[in-house]
Amino acid sequence: MTTAIATYMGLSITFNAMATDNKKFDYVVDRFADIEVLRYKVPDFENLSLNQKLLVYHLTEAALEGRDILWDQNCAVNLYLRPVLERIYTNYKVDRNNADFKAFEKYLKQVWFGNGIHHHYSMDKFTPEFSREFFEQQFMENCKGNSKIFADTDKALCKSFADIIFDPTVYAKRVNQAAGQDLIVTSACNLYGDGVTQAEVEAYYNNLKDTTDLTPISYGLNSRLIKKDGKLIEETYRIGGLYSNAIKAICGHLNQAMQYAENDAQRATIAKLIEYYTTGNLKAFDDYSIMWTEDTASKVDFINGFIESYGDPLGMTGSWESIVNFKNDKASARTEIISSNAQWFEDNSPVDPRFRKDKVKGVSAKVITAAILAGDAYPATPIGINLPNANWIRATHGSKSVTLENITEAYDEASHGNGFNEEFVIDKSTRELMNKYLFITDNLHTDLHECLGHGSGRLLPGVDPDALKAHGSTLEEARADLFALYYLADPKLVELGLLDNPDAYKAEYYKYMLNGLMTQLMRIEPGKDIEEAHMRNRQLIAAWALKHGAKNKVVELVKKGGKTYVKINDYKALRKLFGELLGEIQRIKSEGDYNAGAKLVEEYAVKVDPKLHKEVLDRYSHLTIAPYKGFVNPVYTLVKDKDGNPIDVTVSYDEDYISQMLRYSREYSPLKKF
Ligand code: ZN
């Protein structure tokens, strides 16, 4: 599970320790549509040993080889359209400043950012601002005859590409979560074949599941479910199966990485991952996940596989992603304090004792420095990750939780002085509190969410982990957020030396309520509902607290000079409300109470007040902040001596967004269609 950056969203926070150090580093790389592209530093890379550098290097290569998999998972047309767009972009000879071309460039930048034709967050298809005539003419000029598939290019092929781009009803939405609709049929993602319905998918997996199995595999995690001759079959992602060429390339680099492993346990873990990729066997993936979870000694670490299931309307199939990283020892002291006190937090949580874990196992937590972001973690990336996702593994072997601090630092640095707080935060004293404490409390929120929140609580025996179905992701994120919010205000954090002021938590509380009630709406188009799980979770919590605290005016929406502000009158009572809601959501999860979960989500998390929404968009439009941010990666170069032996790996930060995307398409396209 991941923590997204929506919480950060351009709040201007000062973090003086870094301000001088980072003066010359240019964090902002590109800006288009609703996107700002940043770059991040990889501090202390040069202090790794040569072996560790080589390990990182080969793991980053393995990470980049998986890019095409995600593009194809996102939508079946993506890998066909990308080379068409890139060919037009590179070959275009006429004035590159004309309006059509500029709009075309913007569209291509959006497609790169979305890893396909849909927005990475809203899941809606991008709307092009260039003309259909422009596209058709450029297609015929630049793509025809360039390869086998285009050798007999005719108008029909051109038209079908143009329909994909211009017809809003074609592949309209990547992941549809609208209640009452067939979520498989109405979603454009490529995780299910043509003609497969939601009822069929649910029946198929229900039939496979053995509810008495205490160590179930993650059904559907690494396959595409299709219909063949009227029967459902799984096309498994593996060598020799679906995505074979990409998985082969990934395994090739994993093999090379293995020779630089830091210890036997890490070497065995990589070997197990290769076995899983070779066989597609989900039991092997569970074995790998356990080995990976238990390897806490290695400095270098990585995620590589089909991991998060937010891209599947039914939350089963994992989107391919990879993040390579190494431990930030200094900052990890913070998360180690949290995880070494895990049992205290579990024992004191405001949930029914029946739903608590008697023994919280192996919650390991560290702060890491990301070295590469890939697949579903690129360009938009989480700032916190807690894996593995399988409930039984978490219960018996614990989980590994990380905070990507060089990424949060880059967000923070890039957001200085953008005017956000001045516009939306109610008064100067709250702004000052946020300036002083938001960076640390935001990081602590992420630590608590990932180290403790997701790992806390337990299911009652016999409860299906997927019982909450389409609402599972939203409720799970709410559970982890509430756990973090509740404990942020606990005197225990001051006692543990994690905060130096018992009021520091108010900075995060204010930001959370402001974001959940108002400012996250800037990411939603007028007239639309909230769909994404993390956003639903935030509104659920904030709107629930607003309503349940209304009688005592715990939190209010007030008007000042015609503008709406969040006003928190009683922070202590707000903490109590967070605790109450945590108790209820934990009950829902522990008992698998689908109806109560659905009711909470539908009542609080989905609908938007159109008037307030319009106001937020208006006020936001006067600021020049991009609602979404993502990153380009640094470039790693293998340095060899005259005999060809590797002697160093260097890192550079000078590649721009367009160059990186075009280079990735050139150098890492194992699933190339033409
Ligand atoms: Zn989470």
XYZ file of C-alpha atoms and ligand atoms in Angstrom:
675
model
C 0.000 0.000 0.000
C 1.123 3.481 -0.671
C 0.822 6.980 0.638
C 0.291 9.456 -2.128
C 1.563 12.966 -2.185
C -1.827 14.650 -2.429
C -1.320 15.674 1.148
C 1.666 17.747 0.170
C 0.126 19.601 -2.683
C 2.130 22.693 -2.747
C 1.758 23.738 0.846
C 4.629 26.019 1.425
C 6.692 24.747 4.253
C 10.040 25.978 5.392
C 12.683 23.488 6.198
C 15.665 25.573 6.937
C 18.245 22.864 7.305
C 18.169 22.252 3.589
C 17.427 25.632 2.173
C 21.013 26.761 1.789
C 22.351 23.404 0.771
C 19.897 23.072 -2.101
C 20.070 26.575 -3.443
C 21.699 25.751 -6.741
C 19.845 22.553 -7.479
C 17.015 23.259 -9.913
C 14.087 21.179 -8.711
C 11.543 22.180 -11.333
C 12.066 20.508 -14.698
C 8.849 21.050 -16.650
C 5.335 22.438 -16.315
C 2.314 21.599 -18.512
C -1.443 21.055 -18.133
C -2.065 20.240 -14.450
C 1.424 18.802 -13.984
C 4.724 19.984 -12.603
C 7.728 17.744 -13.185
C 10.485 17.899 -10.592
C 13.805 16.199 -10.127
C 15.118 14.666 -6.945
C 18.593 14.306 -5.506
C 20.122 11.014 -4.454
C 22.197 12.180 -1.495
C 24.988 9.901 -0.340
C 24.920 7.717 -3.444
C 28.619 8.431 -3.847
C 29.250 7.081 -0.353
C 27.948 3.606 -1.210
C 30.556 0.895 -1.737
C 31.365 -0.092 -5.330
C 29.428 -3.328 -4.860
C 26.403 -1.464 -3.569
C 26.600 1.002 -6.449
C 26.730 -1.843 -8.954
C 23.812 -3.528 -7.236
C 21.812 -0.312 -7.466
C 22.849 0.129 -11.076
C 21.623 -3.282 -12.237
C 18.436 -2.975 -10.205
C 17.720 0.376 -11.851
C 18.178 -1.240 -15.242
C 15.747 -3.988 -14.216
C 13.348 -1.253 -13.120
C 13.437 0.621 -16.414
C 12.822 -2.532 -18.470
C 9.315 -2.895 -17.038
C 7.938 0.397 -18.328
C 6.081 -1.126 -21.291
C 4.252 -3.608 -19.067
C 2.505 -0.834 -17.194
C 1.652 0.995 -20.412
C -0.048 -2.122 -21.730
C -1.821 -2.865 -18.446
C -3.209 0.660 -18.390
C -4.874 0.341 -21.783
C -4.454 -2.016 -24.725
C -3.904 0.814 -27.230
C -1.104 2.575 -25.327
C 1.864 0.738 -26.805
C 0.478 1.268 -30.302
C -0.203 4.942 -29.860
C 3.044 5.894 -28.110
C 5.375 5.266 -31.084
C 2.919 7.041 -33.376
C 2.945 10.137 -31.185
C 6.704 10.003 -30.661
C 7.345 9.568 -34.367
C 5.248 12.601 -35.204
C 6.906 14.564 -32.431
C 10.462 13.828 -33.571
C 9.850 14.025 -37.311
C 7.680 17.117 -37.416
C 9.418 19.531 -39.736
C 7.111 22.537 -39.986
C 7.156 25.419 -37.491
C 7.403 23.832 -34.047
C 5.877 26.949 -32.517
C 2.529 26.728 -34.275
C -0.529 26.233 -32.082
C -1.386 22.723 -33.238
C 2.111 21.445 -32.653
C 2.338 23.079 -29.227
C -0.963 21.474 -28.261
C 0.265 18.166 -29.643
C 3.403 18.443 -27.532
C 1.324 19.129 -24.427
C -0.825 16.078 -25.165
C 2.231 13.859 -25.614
C 3.681 15.127 -22.339
C 0.405 14.220 -20.646
C 0.383 10.757 -22.219
C 3.938 10.151 -21.021
C 2.993 11.274 -17.538
C -0.095 9.043 -17.460
C 1.793 6.058 -18.888
C -0.939 6.048 -21.490
C -3.962 7.962 -22.696
C -5.579 8.364 -19.268
C -4.837 10.753 -16.432
C -2.870 8.943 -13.721
C -5.169 10.213 -10.993
C -8.595 11.054 -12.366
C -8.406 8.065 -14.742
C -10.164 10.148 -17.410
C -8.933 10.150 -20.980
C -6.891 13.200 -21.934
C -8.608 15.757 -24.130
C -6.412 16.867 -27.031
C -6.307 20.550 -27.948
C -4.944 20.053 -31.469
C -7.153 19.407 -34.462
C -8.039 16.032 -35.826
C -6.927 17.242 -39.260
C -3.492 18.074 -37.878
C -3.144 14.587 -36.442
C -4.380 12.799 -39.542
C -2.083 14.761 -41.807
C 0.945 14.190 -39.569
C 0.098 10.530 -39.208
C 0.000 10.015 -42.965
C 3.220 11.976 -43.444
C 5.333 10.604 -40.627
C 4.116 7.126 -39.850
C 3.220 5.669 -43.203
C 5.730 3.217 -44.619
C 8.032 3.482 -41.621
C 7.613 -0.104 -40.568
C 5.766 -3.274 -41.330
C 2.576 -2.308 -39.629
C 2.417 0.963 -41.499
C 3.579 -0.377 -44.848
C 0.055 -0.451 -46.175
C -1.190 2.280 -43.927
C -4.543 3.409 -45.068
C -7.110 5.865 -43.912
C -8.787 3.234 -41.774
C -5.768 2.787 -39.519
C -5.348 6.518 -39.307
C -8.999 6.879 -38.395
C -8.830 4.319 -35.624
C -5.872 6.106 -34.018
C -7.698 9.409 -34.388
C -10.805 7.918 -32.757
C -8.726 6.748 -29.818
C -7.427 10.275 -29.336
C -10.454 12.368 -30.227
C -13.610 10.375 -29.532
C -14.386 10.922 -25.826
C -16.552 7.790 -25.701
C -13.732 5.467 -26.821
C -11.776 4.115 -23.825
C -13.323 6.908 -21.783
C -12.110 5.932 -18.329
C -9.243 3.713 -17.211
C -10.723 2.637 -13.867
C -14.412 3.230 -13.315
C -15.614 3.071 -9.703
C -19.173 4.343 -10.183
C -21.527 2.296 -8.028
C -24.167 0.325 -9.887
C -22.246 -0.016 -13.145
C -20.376 -3.030 -14.448
C -16.913 -1.905 -13.341
C -15.087 -4.248 -15.698
C -17.072 -3.501 -18.832
C -16.932 0.273 -18.251
C -13.206 0.436 -17.406
C -10.673 0.892 -20.219
C -7.787 -0.790 -18.417
C -6.366 -3.899 -20.000
C -6.537 -6.297 -17.064
C -9.583 -8.135 -18.404
C -10.319 -9.272 -21.925
C -13.126 -8.172 -24.222
C -16.600 -9.284 -23.234
C -15.680 -10.205 -19.647
C -18.202 -8.910 -17.112
C -17.801 -8.011 -13.448
C -20.184 -10.777 -12.400
C -18.106 -13.318 -14.325
C -14.844 -12.115 -12.753
C -16.301 -12.241 -9.268
C -17.758 -15.690 -9.843
C -14.487 -16.939 -11.331
C -12.375 -15.919 -8.340
C -14.993 -16.850 -5.741
C -14.919 -20.305 -7.216
C -11.117 -20.505 -6.867
C -11.019 -19.178 -3.326
C -10.940 -21.629 -0.479
C -12.170 -19.701 2.565
C -10.546 -22.191 4.930
C -7.086 -21.539 3.443
C -5.133 -19.538 6.019
C -2.348 -18.660 3.577
C -4.184 -17.834 0.356
C -2.293 -16.659 -2.693
C -3.200 -13.209 -4.085
C -5.662 -14.398 -6.699
C -5.481 -12.587 -10.002
C -2.439 -10.536 -8.981
C -0.341 -11.404 -12.037
C -2.773 -12.260 -14.774
C -5.172 -10.942 -17.332
C -8.516 -12.697 -17.264
C -9.909 -13.240 -20.744
C -12.719 -15.102 -22.412
C -11.825 -17.751 -24.931
C -14.457 -19.905 -26.628
C -16.895 -18.786 -23.954
C -14.606 -19.844 -21.084
C -12.604 -17.651 -18.730
C -8.856 -18.226 -18.683
C -5.988 -16.403 -16.986
C -3.113 -15.190 -19.115
C -0.268 -15.159 -16.607
C 2.470 -12.531 -16.628
C 5.647 -14.606 -16.830
C 8.487 -15.677 -19.053
C 6.781 -17.566 -21.860
C 3.446 -16.003 -20.954
C 2.060 -12.505 -21.178
C 4.772 -9.779 -21.212
C 7.437 -12.434 -21.701
C 9.990 -10.192 -23.416
C 9.836 -7.498 -20.771
C 9.999 -9.989 -17.924
C 12.973 -11.681 -19.590
C 14.766 -8.342 -19.783
C 13.973 -7.620 -16.125
C 15.274 -11.040 -15.088
C 18.454 -10.529 -17.116
C 19.316 -7.468 -15.032
C 18.203 -9.138 -11.805
C 20.632 -11.927 -12.601
C 23.435 -9.411 -12.955
C 22.346 -7.627 -9.789
C 22.501 -10.904 -7.892
C 26.292 -11.115 -8.190
C 26.575 -7.844 -6.247
C 24.099 -8.819 -3.514
C 25.146 -7.622 -0.080
C 24.519 -10.939 1.650
C 23.151 -14.432 1.078
C 19.638 -13.549 2.187
C 19.407 -10.775 -0.373
C 20.860 -13.022 -3.083
C 18.285 -15.704 -2.301
C 15.502 -13.115 -2.376
C 16.472 -11.961 -5.858
C 16.726 -15.590 -7.008
C 13.214 -16.247 -5.695
C 11.891 -13.225 -7.574
C 13.424 -14.589 -10.765
C 11.779 -17.956 -10.070
C 8.415 -16.241 -9.676
C 8.863 -14.263 -12.883
C 9.850 -17.474 -14.662
C 6.968 -19.623 -13.447
C 4.274 -17.065 -12.709
C 3.527 -19.113 -9.613
C 1.909 -16.934 -6.946
C 3.100 -19.245 -4.173
C 6.635 -18.339 -5.251
C 5.635 -14.685 -5.031
C 4.457 -15.191 -1.442
C 7.735 -16.950 -0.606
C 9.622 -14.076 -2.189
C 7.532 -11.513 -0.277
C 8.325 -13.223 3.015
C 12.057 -13.316 2.245
C 11.942 -9.699 1.158
C 10.086 -8.656 4.306
C 12.556 -10.449 6.510
C 15.617 -8.921 4.856
C 16.066 -5.836 6.995
C 19.848 -6.004 7.164
C 20.670 -4.935 3.612
C 21.398 -1.301 2.890
C 20.170 -1.449 -0.713
C 16.611 -2.574 -1.285
C 14.062 -2.616 -4.082
C 10.493 -3.295 -5.120
C 10.014 -4.962 -8.480
C 6.808 -6.638 -9.536
C 3.021 -6.533 -9.831
C 2.291 -4.796 -6.581
C -0.539 -2.333 -6.036
C -4.028 -3.027 -7.297
C -5.462 0.499 -7.517
C -5.430 0.157 -11.325
C -7.934 -2.689 -11.194
C -11.555 -1.680 -10.576
C -11.908 -4.840 -8.490
C -8.560 -4.360 -6.721
C -7.010 -7.710 -7.657
C -4.437 -7.400 -10.439
C -1.195 -5.628 -9.556
C 0.205 -2.828 -11.663
C 3.856 -3.303 -12.493
C 6.224 -1.018 -10.606
C 9.753 -0.757 -9.347
C 11.564 1.475 -6.877
C 15.240 1.001 -6.086
C 16.486 2.592 -2.896
C 18.974 2.561 -0.080
C 18.566 3.258 3.592
C 18.935 6.756 5.007
C 20.491 5.746 8.310
C 20.231 9.093 10.002
C 16.542 9.673 9.311
C 15.710 6.037 9.979
C 16.310 6.546 13.684
C 12.843 8.181 13.733
C 10.960 5.256 12.222
C 12.932 2.773 14.301
C 11.630 4.453 17.441
C 8.082 4.139 16.113
C 8.370 0.515 15.104
C 10.146 -0.576 18.264
C 7.117 0.745 20.155
C 4.601 -0.888 17.792
C 3.042 -3.059 20.474
C 2.343 -0.053 22.704
C 0.510 1.683 19.865
C -1.476 -1.453 19.054
C -2.442 -2.058 22.694
C -3.606 1.526 23.175
C -5.456 2.029 19.916
C -9.053 3.188 20.231
C -10.558 0.062 18.695
C -12.435 -2.854 20.197
C -9.772 -5.102 21.806
C -11.166 -8.059 19.838
C -9.886 -6.409 16.652
C -6.379 -5.670 17.968
C -3.389 -7.854 17.294
C -2.143 -9.669 20.407
C 1.298 -9.488 18.990
C 2.344 -7.011 16.348
C 5.035 -8.772 14.403
C 8.097 -7.387 12.736
C 6.891 -3.936 11.797
C 10.104 -2.742 10.245
C 10.330 0.816 9.185
C 13.001 2.901 7.618
C 13.545 6.117 5.784
C 14.984 5.562 2.351
C 16.602 7.430 -0.474
C 14.985 6.554 -3.786
C 17.491 5.878 -6.553
C 15.013 5.175 -9.363
C 11.244 5.337 -9.820
C 9.670 3.106 -12.447
C 6.447 1.644 -13.749
C 3.472 2.649 -11.656
C 5.771 4.742 -9.414
C 6.908 7.004 -12.274
C 6.646 9.895 -12.950
C 4.049 10.279 -10.164
C 5.294 8.503 -7.093
C 4.175 7.585 -3.591
C 6.023 9.071 -0.614
C 5.447 6.103 1.628
C 5.145 2.394 0.955
C 4.177 -0.531 3.122
C 4.486 -4.029 1.682
C 3.714 -6.832 1.176
C -0.032 -6.448 0.684
C -1.111 -10.021 1.486
C -2.943 -9.911 4.821
C -1.754 -13.281 6.091
C 1.888 -12.446 5.398
C 1.501 -9.160 7.227
C -0.066 -10.983 10.154
C 2.550 -13.715 10.432
C 5.737 -12.124 9.075
C 5.097 -8.408 9.459
C 5.689 -5.891 6.746
C 8.282 -3.454 5.584
C 7.459 0.183 5.646
C 9.409 2.981 4.032
C 9.288 6.734 3.725
C 10.926 8.252 0.644
C 12.500 11.284 2.209
C 14.514 12.559 -0.751
C 11.182 12.714 -2.593
C 9.365 14.618 0.159
C 12.333 16.970 0.364
C 12.061 17.695 -3.343
C 8.326 18.435 -2.993
C 9.010 20.685 -0.081
C 11.842 22.555 -1.754
C 9.855 23.088 -4.951
C 6.822 24.470 -3.109
C 8.457 27.399 -1.351
C 6.590 30.650 -1.619
C 3.813 29.510 -3.912
C 1.079 31.425 -2.048
C -1.027 28.418 -1.136
C -1.066 28.897 2.628
C -1.792 32.616 2.326
C -4.864 31.844 0.210
C -6.369 28.899 2.075
C -5.165 28.819 5.682
C -7.473 30.734 8.005
C -5.061 32.890 9.999
C -1.483 33.840 10.607
C -1.003 31.797 13.756
C -2.138 28.609 12.001
C 0.177 29.410 9.093
C 3.068 29.895 11.488
C 2.323 26.624 13.202
C 2.314 24.925 9.818
C 5.548 26.598 8.781
C 7.153 25.306 11.893
C 5.695 21.838 12.249
C 4.119 20.648 9.015
C 7.235 19.109 7.483
C 7.951 16.963 10.532
C 4.317 16.109 11.338
C 3.624 15.281 7.691
C 6.600 12.923 7.671
C 5.491 11.440 10.982
C 1.986 11.004 9.600
C 3.446 9.021 6.714
C 5.622 6.969 9.091
C 2.683 6.163 11.366
C 0.377 5.419 8.424
C 2.861 3.014 6.860
C 4.712 1.504 9.849
C 1.753 1.021 12.113
C -1.553 1.946 10.470
C -1.767 -0.655 7.725
C -0.210 -3.317 9.934
C -2.543 -2.750 12.859
C -5.687 -4.668 13.703
C -6.810 -8.092 12.621
C -9.631 -9.810 10.790
C -11.938 -12.063 12.780
C -11.412 -15.705 11.825
C -13.101 -16.657 8.566
C -13.552 -13.091 7.310
C -12.723 -12.757 3.602
C -9.940 -10.138 3.194
C -11.710 -8.946 0.025
C -15.105 -8.638 1.733
C -15.179 -4.855 1.307
C -14.788 -5.310 -2.466
C -14.652 -2.075 -4.458
C -14.562 -0.025 -1.226
C -11.662 -2.004 0.227
C -8.898 0.396 -0.863
C -10.685 3.526 0.394
C -11.490 2.033 3.776
C -8.014 0.577 4.181
C -6.408 3.961 3.484
C -8.851 5.613 5.897
C -7.954 3.101 8.569
C -4.227 3.788 8.187
C -4.714 7.578 8.044
C -6.918 7.580 11.143
C -4.403 5.517 13.056
C -1.741 8.089 12.141
C -3.945 11.087 12.926
C -5.031 9.680 16.260
C -1.493 9.047 17.434
C 0.033 12.244 16.072
C -1.692 14.034 18.960
C -0.603 11.507 21.561
C 1.774 12.693 24.311
C 3.668 9.482 23.610
C 5.279 11.121 20.570
C 6.754 13.874 22.725
C 7.786 11.305 25.305
C 9.585 9.321 22.592
C 11.373 12.468 21.489
C 9.744 12.500 18.045
C 8.143 15.920 18.576
C 9.289 18.734 20.809
C 5.936 20.471 21.209
C 2.642 18.882 22.327
C 0.763 21.243 19.972
C 2.784 20.338 16.872
C 0.120 17.875 15.697
C -2.282 20.775 15.107
C -0.316 21.693 11.976
C -1.087 18.323 10.432
C -4.694 18.286 11.706
C -5.377 21.639 10.132
C -3.822 20.633 6.843
C -5.651 17.318 6.795
C -9.070 18.899 7.359
C -8.366 21.694 4.885
C -7.270 19.202 2.268
C -10.078 16.718 2.864
C -12.849 19.313 2.989
C -11.638 21.778 0.395
C -8.299 21.942 -1.329
C -8.081 18.441 -2.755
C -11.150 19.381 -4.803
C -8.876 21.345 -7.104
C -8.001 17.981 -8.627
C -11.593 17.257 -9.576
C -13.235 18.621 -12.686
C -16.484 20.541 -12.184
C -19.473 18.206 -12.036
C -17.428 15.098 -11.297
C -17.412 12.848 -8.238
C -14.364 11.783 -6.254
C -13.100 8.416 -7.479
C -9.522 7.792 -6.382
C -9.176 5.760 -3.180
C -6.799 8.088 -1.295
C -8.925 11.133 -2.112
C -12.109 9.340 -1.092
C -10.457 8.329 2.142
C -9.456 11.918 2.962
C -12.896 13.353 2.284
C -14.501 10.494 4.186
C -12.500 11.300 7.305
C -12.784 15.088 7.055
C -16.489 15.179 6.160
C -17.365 12.618 8.814
C -15.508 14.622 11.481
C -17.149 17.863 10.324
C -20.613 16.337 10.607
C -20.126 14.466 13.857
C -18.499 17.451 15.496
C -21.132 19.894 14.245
C -23.172 19.980 17.432
C -20.186 21.064 19.501
C -18.651 23.122 16.690
C -15.452 21.096 16.746
C -14.740 22.044 13.156
C -16.601 24.570 11.019
C -16.562 25.971 7.544
C -16.702 29.736 8.027
C -16.933 32.693 5.634
C -14.431 35.536 5.713
C -14.562 38.227 3.063
C -16.758 36.010 0.901
C -14.287 33.129 1.090
C -14.708 29.799 2.847
C -12.192 28.704 5.479
C -11.780 25.653 7.650
C -11.902 26.634 11.318
C -10.910 24.144 13.981
C -12.234 25.176 17.388
C -11.390 22.125 19.433
C -8.384 20.070 18.394
C -8.721 17.663 21.317
C -12.323 16.860 20.400
C -11.248 16.391 16.798
C -8.742 13.799 17.930
C -11.522 11.998 19.764
C -13.616 11.938 16.602
C -10.710 10.462 14.642
C -10.459 7.757 17.301
C -14.175 6.982 17.079
C -14.116 6.673 13.320
C -11.013 4.488 13.513
C -12.899 2.171 15.866
C -15.804 1.906 13.447
C -13.693 1.365 10.326
C -11.605 -1.236 12.119
C -14.839 -3.009 13.081
C -15.992 -2.897 9.452
C -12.721 -4.392 8.270
C -12.435 -6.981 11.051
C -15.983 -8.209 10.537
C -16.039 -7.760 6.764
C -19.154 -5.601 7.102
C -19.535 -4.617 3.463
C -22.834 -2.786 3.869
C -21.621 -0.485 6.625
C -18.411 0.214 4.680
C -20.307 0.997 1.498
C -22.636 3.300 3.395
C -19.743 5.288 4.887
C -18.040 5.666 1.525
C -21.195 6.604 -0.323
C -22.362 9.062 2.315
C -19.091 10.923 2.915
C -16.407 10.100 0.355
C -17.851 10.478 -3.117
C -20.111 13.487 -3.615
C -18.825 17.013 -3.945
C -20.573 20.251 -2.976
C -20.633 22.017 -6.358
C -20.605 25.524 -4.875
C -17.614 24.946 -2.653
C -15.905 23.050 -5.441
C -16.289 26.012 -7.775
C -14.941 28.379 -5.156
C -11.845 26.223 -4.570
C -11.170 26.015 -8.289
C -11.572 29.784 -8.672
C -9.260 30.608 -5.809
C -6.785 28.008 -6.891
C -6.700 29.266 -10.461
C -5.178 32.528 -9.246
C -2.200 30.643 -7.888
C 0.203 29.046 -10.312
C 0.486 25.722 -8.559
C 0.204 22.474 -10.449
C -2.218 20.099 -8.750
C -0.062 17.079 -9.612
C 3.625 16.524 -9.465
C 5.990 13.866 -10.648
C 9.663 13.294 -11.272
C 12.323 12.635 -13.823
C 14.913 10.122 -12.719
C 18.623 10.759 -12.397
C 20.858 9.085 -14.959
C 23.293 6.418 -13.815
C 26.414 5.714 -15.804
C 28.552 2.639 -15.459
C 32.263 3.559 -15.536
C 34.672 0.865 -16.710
C 38.444 0.573 -16.795
C 40.334 -0.177 -20.014
C 39.771 -3.917 -19.564
C 36.055 -3.414 -19.294
C 35.796 -3.993 -15.547
C 33.284 -1.790 -13.734
C 35.069 0.657 -11.447
C 32.332 3.137 -10.569
C 28.748 4.250 -11.123
C 28.121 7.958 -11.445
C 24.856 9.819 -11.108
C 23.803 12.943 -12.995
C 20.732 15.125 -12.846
C 20.717 17.028 -16.104
C 18.256 15.091 -18.263
C 15.028 16.951 -19.041
C 11.547 15.450 -19.193
C 11.172 15.091 -22.964
C 14.674 13.679 -23.439
C 14.132 11.146 -20.697
C 10.813 9.951 -22.066
C 12.134 9.624 -25.612
C 15.260 7.848 -24.381
C 13.257 5.392 -22.293
C 11.136 4.590 -25.346
C 14.273 4.072 -27.427
C 16.291 2.079 -24.926
C 13.686 0.230 -22.873
C 10.938 -1.045 -25.167
C 10.892 -4.813 -24.818
C 7.219 -4.958 -25.789
C 7.604 -2.724 -28.796
C 4.755 -3.174 -31.272
C 6.527 -1.628 -34.263
Zn -1.718 3.535 2.666
